[in-house]
Short mmCIF file of C-alpha atoms in Angstrom, two decimals:
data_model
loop_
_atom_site.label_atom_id
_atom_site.label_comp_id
_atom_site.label_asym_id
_atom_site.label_seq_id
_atom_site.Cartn_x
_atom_site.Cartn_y
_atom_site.Cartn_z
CA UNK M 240 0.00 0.00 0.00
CA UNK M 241 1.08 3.47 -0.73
CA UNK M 242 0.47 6.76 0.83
CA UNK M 243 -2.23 7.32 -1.43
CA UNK M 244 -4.00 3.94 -0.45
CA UNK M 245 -4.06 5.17 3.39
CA UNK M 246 -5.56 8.66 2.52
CA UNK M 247 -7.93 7.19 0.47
CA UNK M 248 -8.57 4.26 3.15
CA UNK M 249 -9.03 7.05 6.19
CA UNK M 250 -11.05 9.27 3.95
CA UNK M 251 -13.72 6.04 3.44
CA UNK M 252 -13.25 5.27 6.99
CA UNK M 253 -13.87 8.86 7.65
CA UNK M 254 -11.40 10.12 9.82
CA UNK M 255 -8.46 12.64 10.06
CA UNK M 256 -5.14 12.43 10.26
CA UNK M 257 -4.73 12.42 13.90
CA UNK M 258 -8.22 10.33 14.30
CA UNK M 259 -6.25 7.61 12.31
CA UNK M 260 -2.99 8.38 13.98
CA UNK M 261 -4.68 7.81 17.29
CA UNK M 262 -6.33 4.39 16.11
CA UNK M 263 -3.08 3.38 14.84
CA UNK M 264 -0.77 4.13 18.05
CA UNK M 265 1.36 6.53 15.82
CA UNK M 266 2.25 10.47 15.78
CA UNK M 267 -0.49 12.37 13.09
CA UNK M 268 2.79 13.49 11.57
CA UNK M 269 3.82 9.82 10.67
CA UNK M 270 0.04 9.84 8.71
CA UNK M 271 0.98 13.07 7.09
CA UNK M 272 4.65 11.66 5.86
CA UNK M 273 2.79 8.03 4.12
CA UNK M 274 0.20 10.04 2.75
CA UNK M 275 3.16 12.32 0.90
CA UNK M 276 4.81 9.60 0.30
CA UNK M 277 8.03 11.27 2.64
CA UNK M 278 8.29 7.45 4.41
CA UNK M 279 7.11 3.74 3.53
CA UNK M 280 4.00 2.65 4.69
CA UNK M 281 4.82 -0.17 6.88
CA UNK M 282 2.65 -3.69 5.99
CA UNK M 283 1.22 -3.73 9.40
CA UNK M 284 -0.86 -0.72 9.04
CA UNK M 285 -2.82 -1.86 5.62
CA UNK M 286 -3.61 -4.73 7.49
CA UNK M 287 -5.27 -2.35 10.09
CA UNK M 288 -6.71 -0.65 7.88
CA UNK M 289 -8.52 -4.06 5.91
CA UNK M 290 -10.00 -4.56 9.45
CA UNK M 291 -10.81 -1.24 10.52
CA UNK M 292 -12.93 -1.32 6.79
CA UNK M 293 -13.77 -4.73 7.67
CA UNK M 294 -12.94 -5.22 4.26
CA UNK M 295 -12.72 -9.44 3.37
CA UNK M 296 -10.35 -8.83 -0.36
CA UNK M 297 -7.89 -8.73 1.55
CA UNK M 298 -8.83 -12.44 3.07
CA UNK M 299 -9.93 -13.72 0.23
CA UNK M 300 -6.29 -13.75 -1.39
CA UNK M 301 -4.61 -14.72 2.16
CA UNK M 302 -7.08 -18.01 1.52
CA UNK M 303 -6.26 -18.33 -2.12
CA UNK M 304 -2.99 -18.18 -1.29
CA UNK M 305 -2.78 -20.44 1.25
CA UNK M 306 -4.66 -23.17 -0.77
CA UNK M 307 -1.94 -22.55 -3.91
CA UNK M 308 0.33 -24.24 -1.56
CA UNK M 309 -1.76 -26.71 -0.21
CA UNK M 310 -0.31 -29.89 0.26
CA UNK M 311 3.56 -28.14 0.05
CA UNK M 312 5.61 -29.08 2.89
CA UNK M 313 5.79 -26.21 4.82
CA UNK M 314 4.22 -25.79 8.02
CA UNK M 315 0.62 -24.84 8.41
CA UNK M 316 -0.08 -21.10 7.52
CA UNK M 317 -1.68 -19.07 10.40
CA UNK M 318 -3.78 -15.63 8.32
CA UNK M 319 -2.21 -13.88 11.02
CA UNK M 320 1.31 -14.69 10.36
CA UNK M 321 4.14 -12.41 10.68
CA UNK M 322 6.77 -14.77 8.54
CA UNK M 323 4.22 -14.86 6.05
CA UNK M 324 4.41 -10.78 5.31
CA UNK M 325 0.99 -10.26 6.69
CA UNK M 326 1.41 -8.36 10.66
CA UNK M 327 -0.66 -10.12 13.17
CA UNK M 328 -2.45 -8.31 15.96
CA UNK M 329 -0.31 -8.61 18.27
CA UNK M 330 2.46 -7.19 16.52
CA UNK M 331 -0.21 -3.64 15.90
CA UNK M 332 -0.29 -3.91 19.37
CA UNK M 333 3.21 -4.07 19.73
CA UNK M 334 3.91 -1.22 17.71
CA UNK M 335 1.71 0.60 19.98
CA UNK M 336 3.61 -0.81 23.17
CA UNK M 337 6.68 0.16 21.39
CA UNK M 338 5.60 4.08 21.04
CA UNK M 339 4.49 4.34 25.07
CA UNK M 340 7.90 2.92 25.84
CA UNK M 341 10.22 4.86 23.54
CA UNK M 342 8.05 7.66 22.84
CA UNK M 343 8.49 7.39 18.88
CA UNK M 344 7.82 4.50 16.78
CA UNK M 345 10.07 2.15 15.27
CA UNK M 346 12.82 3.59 13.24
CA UNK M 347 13.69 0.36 11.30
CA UNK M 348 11.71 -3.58 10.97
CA UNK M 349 15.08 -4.59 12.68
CA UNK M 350 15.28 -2.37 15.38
CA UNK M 351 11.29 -3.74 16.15
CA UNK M 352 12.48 -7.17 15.54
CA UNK M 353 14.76 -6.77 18.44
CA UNK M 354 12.15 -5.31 20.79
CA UNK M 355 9.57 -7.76 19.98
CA UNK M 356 12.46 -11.00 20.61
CA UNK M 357 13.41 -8.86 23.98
CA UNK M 358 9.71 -8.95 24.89
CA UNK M 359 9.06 -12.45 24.09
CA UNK M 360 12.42 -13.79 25.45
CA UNK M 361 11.05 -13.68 29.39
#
């Protein structure tokens, strides 16, 4: 998703820059620099933004995905699954944990992979 794609998203969902900043546990300015396209919109956030629309397109190739590898031998695919590219819940919420603690949001997927393994080490 690009920065258009979350403008146009919040704009059908009806709310502001800091409305969706505030849903999304990040500063209104980091809404203002994806919708400019100043910074990459990370993948977490368009999966927000499928369930804050309640939108099911998004499922619906998740599940035709998963069923083009049907009977591969990888492990069983969660819809939720980080490893797969698509952000799970808890790592929204994470994000969010992230920002109380540090007062900004990530700066890189590494430096949040590193929080998120210190957080689930204990």
């Amino acid at each position: 998703m690009d920065g258009r794609g979350v403008r146009e998203a919040r704009e059908r969902l009806g709310l502001g820059q800091a409305e969706l900043a505030r849903e999304l546990g990040v500063t209104p300015v980091t809404v203002w620099r994806w919708e400019h396209g100043r910074t990459r919109v990370p993948r977490w956030v368009e999966a927000s933004l499928r369930r804050m629309e309640g939108t099911t397109v998004g499922r619906a190739q998740d599940k035709a995905e998963g069923e083009k590898h049907a009977g591969a031998s990888e492990p069983a695919r969660d819809e939720n699954s980080q490893e797969e590219g698509n952000p799970s819940l808890i790592d929204a919420a994470l994000h969010v944990v992230f920002r109380k603690m540090h007062g900004r949001v990530p700066r890189s997927a590494e430096e949040f992979r590193r929080f998120k393994e210190e957080l689930t080490a204990w």
